[in-house]
């Protein structure tokens, strides 16, 4: 018999967008709800993300004049997921998520708008869209959170501008840094922290009880899952959950042991806060849960700026436009290109994990972004601004051979690669990897470049390089769930009283990435479905 | 652009205060987030400090150059970021006060330049005053030991 320290109807573990959405719907279903958060800040991976939500058939698409249909969305999703996802779950997502967004916008401070130009990640595929499905969050004034305002996690890499503003500004020279600085002082949030802030306000308005610095250590089960054992200030706390426990505490990308056991490749550079150590997956497995998709992540190429940390752990920064703008390439230690650098981040990182069975190595690790002086004068490279002095963490060389020598890569290979790339690149072509041929790539490219938004020669010395690391936004594998968000056991039967949503689950997206917000969208959708089912259970 | 002045009274004679502040190593080691100090020569040094810059923690390397010394009352210096577009200047000014104490004024002006300057200056505006206060408290307690 467990001695309970706290008793609620629903206990949500994790305070990202999935967990807070679940908490809101559970509270609106009449439940007394608690949210447990391991760190001292709310928001998890969602709060540091771009915050976009991928929602087929969303009501904002009408506002920007983009039609959508269930058939198009399903055709697209079936190809993206490569047959590794349950079509019924995909169908449920397509059918449900637009209503979830509509509800949240009507009943909470969540406010989004559709970007008419932000494309799906494979817009040319059947059913793909060149805009409309990814929703951007409008600015959110964190002061409305009152005493909880300092506990809202903010992104260390995205300053407070919206994706729509970024689309309008284009190159960094056009960014309104006065506006951004003022927003920082005024507590204005955008992107993922705006979404989490709005959801958090929704929770506060509903009397949801928040428990920061409270870490899940296990589940209590007596036939059904009855509650959560957590730890706060070194002391165990037992939370009874009369109607259900909803796990929403992220993936395992910061758990070195699980990373080694499940993920491919010799290293991991997560973009998330360093608290996603698989606690929810482990707790679920302890009560007999089935897991899936554990070899997948929401892959993202990353760069490390030495000396930067987040919550005491190494900070990694996303590599987005630098690999898309014209005048750069990515090469391996042989000095050879191995992928369309500008392709969507989830899929291009898989090329880093190519294995050479004869050499018995990953030939594309390490890899380097190589660019020239013209590129450096025109574009930002992570935190190095165009035309400003070159920081010490960027390697430079007067010649390609000089640069290769400093990087310890094959000089002749690099020279040959660049020569081969430059000739067609002068006409904006990349016959080898087809860089810049997708609408997605030109969206991220420099539309003002005289040759091509994504392709131009690398030929103006000096030359520069930074290491590109195969990283991720979070892991994708975890607990298997059904249409109600119920966690399944080894024989695919629901574990009564246990639900999960977000990166703690095996994603319905399979190995693919449909578009910006394909992480947050399903997380929030199954948070809603889990909450709806949980509140319907007998206490 | 953070422009911060901090005044305090140290319960020690000005000569003792001077012997402490005349060595920039003593300043650097009292800075919050101190990591390393390298003396290049009597007037030039490199400071490594780790601190909260907005949301993240960052190791910042600054090159410091003493631009004026007037024993026992004044040290002036300039700062330059090595990897960051940061420029600054500051001064320590001391004057003897009643009861064998010393009135001290610490001033620092730090400015981020370049494209991101307005944004970084907003962050520095929140950070620098608390750093200066901690430095002043540290100097006072060390000199009064």
mmCIF file of C-alpha atoms in Angstrom, chain A residues 158-390:
data_model
loop_
_atom_site.group_PDB
_atom_site.id
_atom_site.type_symbol
_atom_site.label_atom_id
_atom_site.label_comp_id
_atom_site.label_asym_id
_atom_site.label_seq_id
_atom_site.Cartn_x
_atom_site.Cartn_y
_atom_site.Cartn_z
ATOM 1 C CA UNK A 158 16.834 31.479 -31.090
ATOM 2 C CA UNK A 159 16.550 35.137 -30.062
ATOM 3 C CA UNK A 160 12.971 36.412 -29.735
ATOM 4 C CA UNK A 161 11.835 36.782 -33.323
ATOM 5 C CA UNK A 162 9.083 34.830 -35.025
ATOM 6 C CA UNK A 163 9.596 32.546 -37.978
ATOM 7 C CA UNK A 164 7.394 34.833 -40.043
ATOM 8 C CA UNK A 165 9.665 37.789 -39.162
ATOM 9 C CA UNK A 166 12.716 35.722 -40.072
ATOM 10 C CA UNK A 167 11.137 34.937 -43.429
ATOM 11 C CA UNK A 168 10.610 38.650 -44.048
ATOM 12 C CA UNK A 169 14.082 39.695 -42.921
ATOM 13 C CA UNK A 170 16.056 37.096 -44.885
ATOM 14 C CA UNK A 171 19.768 37.700 -44.448
ATOM 15 C CA UNK A 172 21.062 38.554 -40.999
ATOM 16 C CA UNK A 173 22.014 42.043 -42.160
ATOM 17 C CA UNK A 174 18.287 42.786 -42.263
ATOM 18 C CA UNK A 175 17.455 41.469 -38.793
ATOM 19 C CA UNK A 176 15.968 44.054 -36.456
ATOM 20 C CA UNK A 177 18.314 43.549 -33.511
ATOM 21 C CA UNK A 178 16.980 46.658 -31.792
ATOM 22 C CA UNK A 179 13.553 45.038 -31.710
ATOM 23 C CA UNK A 180 15.055 41.744 -30.547
ATOM 24 C CA UNK A 181 17.029 43.449 -27.767
ATOM 25 C CA UNK A 182 13.931 45.336 -26.633
ATOM 26 C CA UNK A 183 11.927 42.118 -26.552
ATOM 27 C CA UNK A 184 14.593 40.490 -24.414
ATOM 28 C CA UNK A 185 14.294 43.300 -21.915
ATOM 29 C CA UNK A 186 10.490 43.248 -22.056
ATOM 30 C CA UNK A 187 10.118 39.489 -21.553
ATOM 31 C CA UNK A 188 8.611 38.830 -24.953
ATOM 32 C CA UNK A 189 8.898 35.242 -26.128
ATOM 33 C CA UNK A 190 8.588 33.736 -29.587
ATOM 34 C CA UNK A 191 8.848 30.318 -31.178
ATOM 35 C CA UNK A 192 8.919 27.380 -28.758
ATOM 36 C CA UNK A 193 9.031 29.409 -25.584
ATOM 37 C CA UNK A 194 5.997 31.391 -26.784
ATOM 38 C CA UNK A 195 4.101 28.145 -27.305
ATOM 39 C CA UNK A 196 5.116 26.761 -23.927
ATOM 40 C CA UNK A 197 4.447 30.100 -22.244
ATOM 41 C CA UNK A 198 0.935 30.224 -23.672
ATOM 42 C CA UNK A 199 0.236 26.620 -22.681
ATOM 43 C CA UNK A 200 1.686 27.263 -19.233
ATOM 44 C CA UNK A 201 -0.666 30.208 -18.802
ATOM 45 C CA UNK A 202 -3.487 27.922 -19.847
ATOM 46 C CA UNK A 203 -2.470 25.508 -17.094
ATOM 47 C CA UNK A 204 -2.158 28.258 -14.477
ATOM 48 C CA UNK A 205 -5.603 29.593 -15.399
ATOM 49 C CA UNK A 206 -7.027 26.117 -14.793
ATOM 50 C CA UNK A 207 -5.391 25.612 -11.438
ATOM 51 C CA UNK A 208 -3.022 22.910 -12.657
ATOM 52 C CA UNK A 209 -0.479 22.312 -9.892
ATOM 53 C CA UNK A 210 3.123 22.598 -11.072
ATOM 54 C CA UNK A 211 6.009 20.749 -9.424
ATOM 55 C CA UNK A 212 9.388 21.925 -10.755
ATOM 56 C CA UNK A 213 12.609 20.102 -9.860
ATOM 57 C CA UNK A 214 10.624 16.929 -9.343
ATOM 58 C CA UNK A 215 12.085 13.943 -11.172
ATOM 59 C CA UNK A 216 10.255 10.784 -12.101
ATOM 60 C CA UNK A 217 11.938 7.727 -10.595
ATOM 61 C CA UNK A 218 9.249 5.080 -11.138
ATOM 62 C CA UNK A 219 5.610 4.135 -11.445
ATOM 63 C CA UNK A 220 3.445 2.388 -8.889
ATOM 64 C CA UNK A 221 1.379 -0.447 -10.279
ATOM 65 C CA UNK A 222 -1.213 -2.592 -8.633
ATOM 66 C CA UNK A 223 -2.854 -4.170 -11.645
ATOM 67 C CA UNK A 224 -3.239 -0.712 -13.122
ATOM 68 C CA UNK A 225 -0.753 2.134 -12.867
ATOM 69 C CA UNK A 226 -1.804 4.078 -9.785
ATOM 70 C CA UNK A 227 0.734 6.823 -9.535
ATOM 71 C CA UNK A 228 4.238 8.169 -9.788
ATOM 72 C CA UNK A 229 7.234 7.994 -7.532
ATOM 73 C CA UNK A 230 9.350 11.103 -7.929
ATOM 74 C CA UNK A 231 12.282 12.731 -6.212
ATOM 75 C CA UNK A 232 12.493 16.307 -5.048
ATOM 76 C CA UNK A 233 15.397 17.745 -3.074
ATOM 77 C CA UNK A 234 16.681 14.207 -2.589
ATOM 78 C CA UNK A 235 13.416 13.098 -1.003
ATOM 79 C CA UNK A 236 11.015 10.566 -2.542
ATOM 80 C CA UNK A 237 7.499 11.792 -3.211
ATOM 81 C CA UNK A 238 4.532 9.612 -4.113
ATOM 82 C CA UNK A 239 1.889 11.132 -6.394
ATOM 83 C CA UNK A 240 -1.380 9.277 -6.713
ATOM 84 C CA UNK A 241 -3.042 9.562 -10.114
ATOM 85 C CA UNK A 242 -6.623 8.330 -9.765
ATOM 86 C CA UNK A 243 -7.377 8.440 -13.464
ATOM 87 C CA UNK A 244 -4.011 8.212 -15.099
ATOM 88 C CA UNK A 245 -0.355 9.030 -15.425
ATOM 89 C CA UNK A 246 0.648 10.757 -18.665
ATOM 90 C CA UNK A 247 4.340 10.492 -19.460
ATOM 91 C CA UNK A 248 5.558 13.427 -21.531
ATOM 92 C CA UNK A 249 9.124 13.769 -20.313
ATOM 93 C CA UNK A 250 11.098 13.645 -23.543
ATOM 94 C CA UNK A 251 13.518 11.225 -25.144
ATOM 95 C CA UNK A 252 16.846 9.726 -24.165
ATOM 96 C CA UNK A 253 19.362 11.797 -26.147
ATOM 97 C CA UNK A 254 21.244 12.810 -23.000
ATOM 98 C CA UNK A 255 21.520 9.237 -21.696
ATOM 99 C CA UNK A 256 24.931 8.040 -22.868
ATOM 100 C CA UNK A 257 24.207 4.392 -22.098
ATOM 101 C CA UNK A 258 20.928 4.318 -24.031
ATOM 102 C CA UNK A 259 22.480 6.313 -26.856
ATOM 103 C CA UNK A 260 25.220 3.711 -27.168
ATOM 104 C CA UNK A 261 22.759 0.828 -27.032
ATOM 105 C CA UNK A 262 20.170 2.111 -29.478
ATOM 106 C CA UNK A 263 21.489 4.810 -31.799
ATOM 107 C CA UNK A 264 23.837 4.536 -34.706
ATOM 108 C CA UNK A 265 27.035 6.508 -34.919
ATOM 109 C CA UNK A 266 29.849 7.298 -32.567
ATOM 110 C CA UNK A 267 28.597 10.566 -31.147
ATOM 111 C CA UNK A 268 25.544 12.572 -30.343
ATOM 112 C CA UNK A 269 25.079 16.318 -30.171
ATOM 113 C CA UNK A 270 21.607 17.046 -28.811
ATOM 114 C CA UNK A 271 19.956 20.433 -29.171
ATOM 115 C CA UNK A 272 17.673 19.807 -26.208
ATOM 116 C CA UNK A 273 18.213 20.774 -22.569
ATOM 117 C CA UNK A 274 20.345 18.140 -20.845
ATOM 118 C CA UNK A 275 17.535 16.560 -18.857
ATOM 119 C CA UNK A 276 16.180 14.106 -21.405
ATOM 120 C CA UNK A 277 17.758 10.935 -20.080
ATOM 121 C CA UNK A 278 14.986 8.491 -20.887
ATOM 122 C CA UNK A 279 13.361 8.557 -17.449
ATOM 123 C CA UNK A 280 9.890 7.992 -18.869
ATOM 124 C CA UNK A 281 10.978 5.203 -21.184
ATOM 125 C CA UNK A 282 12.766 3.400 -18.371
ATOM 126 C CA UNK A 283 9.799 3.811 -16.020
ATOM 127 C CA UNK A 284 7.481 2.479 -18.716
ATOM 128 C CA UNK A 285 9.706 -0.510 -19.396
ATOM 129 C CA UNK A 286 9.765 -1.278 -15.687
ATOM 130 C CA UNK A 287 5.998 -1.843 -15.812
ATOM 131 C CA UNK A 288 6.181 -3.944 -18.956
ATOM 132 C CA UNK A 289 5.870 -1.398 -21.760
ATOM 133 C CA UNK A 290 6.803 -2.183 -25.327
ATOM 134 C CA UNK A 291 9.215 0.147 -27.072
ATOM 135 C CA UNK A 292 9.797 0.971 -30.703
ATOM 136 C CA UNK A 293 11.751 3.082 -33.177
ATOM 137 C CA UNK A 294 14.634 3.289 -30.709
ATOM 138 C CA UNK A 295 17.189 3.624 -33.496
ATOM 139 C CA UNK A 296 15.753 6.918 -34.735
ATOM 140 C CA UNK A 297 16.090 10.556 -33.785
ATOM 141 C CA UNK A 298 14.974 13.907 -35.073
ATOM 142 C CA UNK A 299 18.368 14.326 -36.680
ATOM 143 C CA UNK A 300 20.010 17.724 -37.025
ATOM 144 C CA UNK A 301 23.543 18.766 -38.048
ATOM 145 C CA UNK A 302 25.116 20.697 -35.204
ATOM 146 C CA UNK A 303 28.091 22.919 -34.504
ATOM 147 C CA UNK A 304 29.790 23.503 -31.229
ATOM 148 C CA UNK A 305 31.081 26.933 -30.254
ATOM 149 C CA UNK A 306 33.737 26.204 -27.622
ATOM 150 C CA UNK A 307 32.948 27.551 -24.192
ATOM 151 C CA UNK A 308 29.168 27.616 -24.568
ATOM 152 C CA UNK A 309 27.088 25.600 -22.117
ATOM 153 C CA UNK A 310 23.441 25.112 -21.230
ATOM 154 C CA UNK A 311 22.554 24.072 -17.693
ATOM 155 C CA UNK A 312 26.150 23.008 -17.123
ATOM 156 C CA UNK A 313 26.376 20.833 -20.238
ATOM 157 C CA UNK A 314 27.892 21.450 -23.632
ATOM 158 C CA UNK A 315 25.662 23.555 -25.882
ATOM 159 C CA UNK A 316 25.279 22.592 -29.511
ATOM 160 C CA UNK A 317 23.943 24.966 -32.148
ATOM 161 C CA UNK A 318 21.827 24.086 -35.156
ATOM 162 C CA UNK A 319 23.438 24.296 -38.589
ATOM 163 C CA UNK A 320 20.685 25.532 -40.889
ATOM 164 C CA UNK A 321 21.325 28.309 -43.371
ATOM 165 C CA UNK A 322 25.105 27.918 -43.383
ATOM 166 C CA UNK A 323 24.832 24.637 -45.295
ATOM 167 C CA UNK A 324 22.146 26.025 -47.583
ATOM 168 C CA UNK A 325 23.543 29.391 -48.599
ATOM 169 C CA UNK A 326 25.685 29.397 -51.756
ATOM 170 C CA UNK A 327 29.450 29.175 -51.347
ATOM 171 C CA UNK A 328 29.726 26.347 -48.837
ATOM 172 C CA UNK A 329 30.063 22.568 -48.971
ATOM 173 C CA UNK A 330 30.383 19.797 -46.406
ATOM 174 C CA UNK A 331 33.228 17.310 -46.769
ATOM 175 C CA UNK A 332 34.499 14.250 -44.928
ATOM 176 C CA UNK A 333 38.045 13.445 -43.911
ATOM 177 C CA UNK A 334 38.860 12.465 -47.480
ATOM 178 C CA UNK A 335 37.885 15.954 -48.500
ATOM 179 C CA UNK A 336 34.882 14.566 -50.379
ATOM 180 C CA UNK A 337 31.281 15.717 -50.392
ATOM 181 C CA UNK A 338 28.862 12.978 -49.416
ATOM 182 C CA UNK A 339 25.376 14.532 -49.337
ATOM 183 C CA UNK A 340 23.196 17.340 -50.631
ATOM 184 C CA UNK A 341 24.164 19.705 -47.834
ATOM 185 C CA UNK A 342 20.994 21.761 -48.122
ATOM 186 C CA UNK A 343 18.571 18.841 -47.862
ATOM 187 C CA UNK A 344 16.236 18.708 -44.884
ATOM 188 C CA UNK A 345 18.155 18.290 -41.669
ATOM 189 C CA UNK A 346 16.570 15.034 -40.544
ATOM 190 C CA UNK A 347 17.406 13.172 -43.704
ATOM 191 C CA UNK A 348 20.781 14.692 -44.569
ATOM 192 C CA UNK A 349 22.276 13.676 -41.205
ATOM 193 C CA UNK A 350 21.601 10.026 -42.044
ATOM 194 C CA UNK A 351 24.418 10.328 -44.583
ATOM 195 C CA UNK A 352 26.806 10.922 -41.675
ATOM 196 C CA UNK A 353 26.000 7.407 -40.474
ATOM 197 C CA UNK A 354 27.006 5.669 -43.683
ATOM 198 C CA UNK A 355 29.208 2.723 -42.758
ATOM 199 C CA UNK A 356 32.209 1.483 -44.724
ATOM 200 C CA UNK A 357 32.371 -2.258 -43.994
ATOM 201 C CA UNK A 358 35.863 -2.723 -45.418
ATOM 202 C CA UNK A 359 37.496 0.182 -43.638
ATOM 203 C CA UNK A 360 35.168 -0.609 -40.717
ATOM 204 C CA UNK A 361 34.455 3.013 -40.016
ATOM 205 C CA UNK A 362 32.027 5.849 -40.496
ATOM 206 C CA UNK A 363 33.805 7.664 -43.338
ATOM 207 C CA UNK A 364 31.699 10.805 -43.011
ATOM 208 C CA UNK A 365 32.537 11.438 -39.384
ATOM 209 C CA UNK A 366 34.107 13.867 -38.744
ATOM 210 C CA UNK A 367 32.759 16.241 -41.369
ATOM 211 C CA UNK A 368 33.436 19.906 -42.011
ATOM 212 C CA UNK A 369 31.548 22.844 -43.446
ATOM 213 C CA UNK A 370 33.997 24.512 -45.834
ATOM 214 C CA UNK A 371 33.359 28.033 -47.111
ATOM 215 C CA UNK A 372 35.259 30.897 -48.653
ATOM 216 C CA UNK A 373 35.878 34.562 -47.930
ATOM 217 C CA UNK A 374 32.949 35.723 -50.046
ATOM 218 C CA UNK A 375 30.640 33.504 -48.012
ATOM 219 C CA UNK A 376 32.101 34.815 -44.755
ATOM 220 C CA UNK A 377 31.639 38.395 -45.838
ATOM 221 C CA UNK A 378 28.005 37.792 -46.761
ATOM 222 C CA UNK A 379 26.604 35.321 -44.229
ATOM 223 C CA UNK A 380 26.602 34.565 -40.528
ATOM 224 C CA UNK A 381 28.314 31.325 -39.551
ATOM 225 C CA UNK A 382 26.663 30.249 -36.314
ATOM 226 C CA UNK A 383 27.580 33.178 -34.024
ATOM 227 C CA UNK A 384 30.250 34.712 -36.269
ATOM 228 C CA UNK A 385 28.725 37.675 -38.022
ATOM 229 C CA UNK A 386 29.483 38.485 -41.661
ATOM 230 C CA UNK A 387 32.493 40.669 -42.186
ATOM 231 C CA UNK A 388 33.482 40.726 -38.525
ATOM 232 C CA UNK A 389 36.797 39.299 -37.259
ATOM 233 C CA UNK A 390 37.081 35.527 -37.568
#
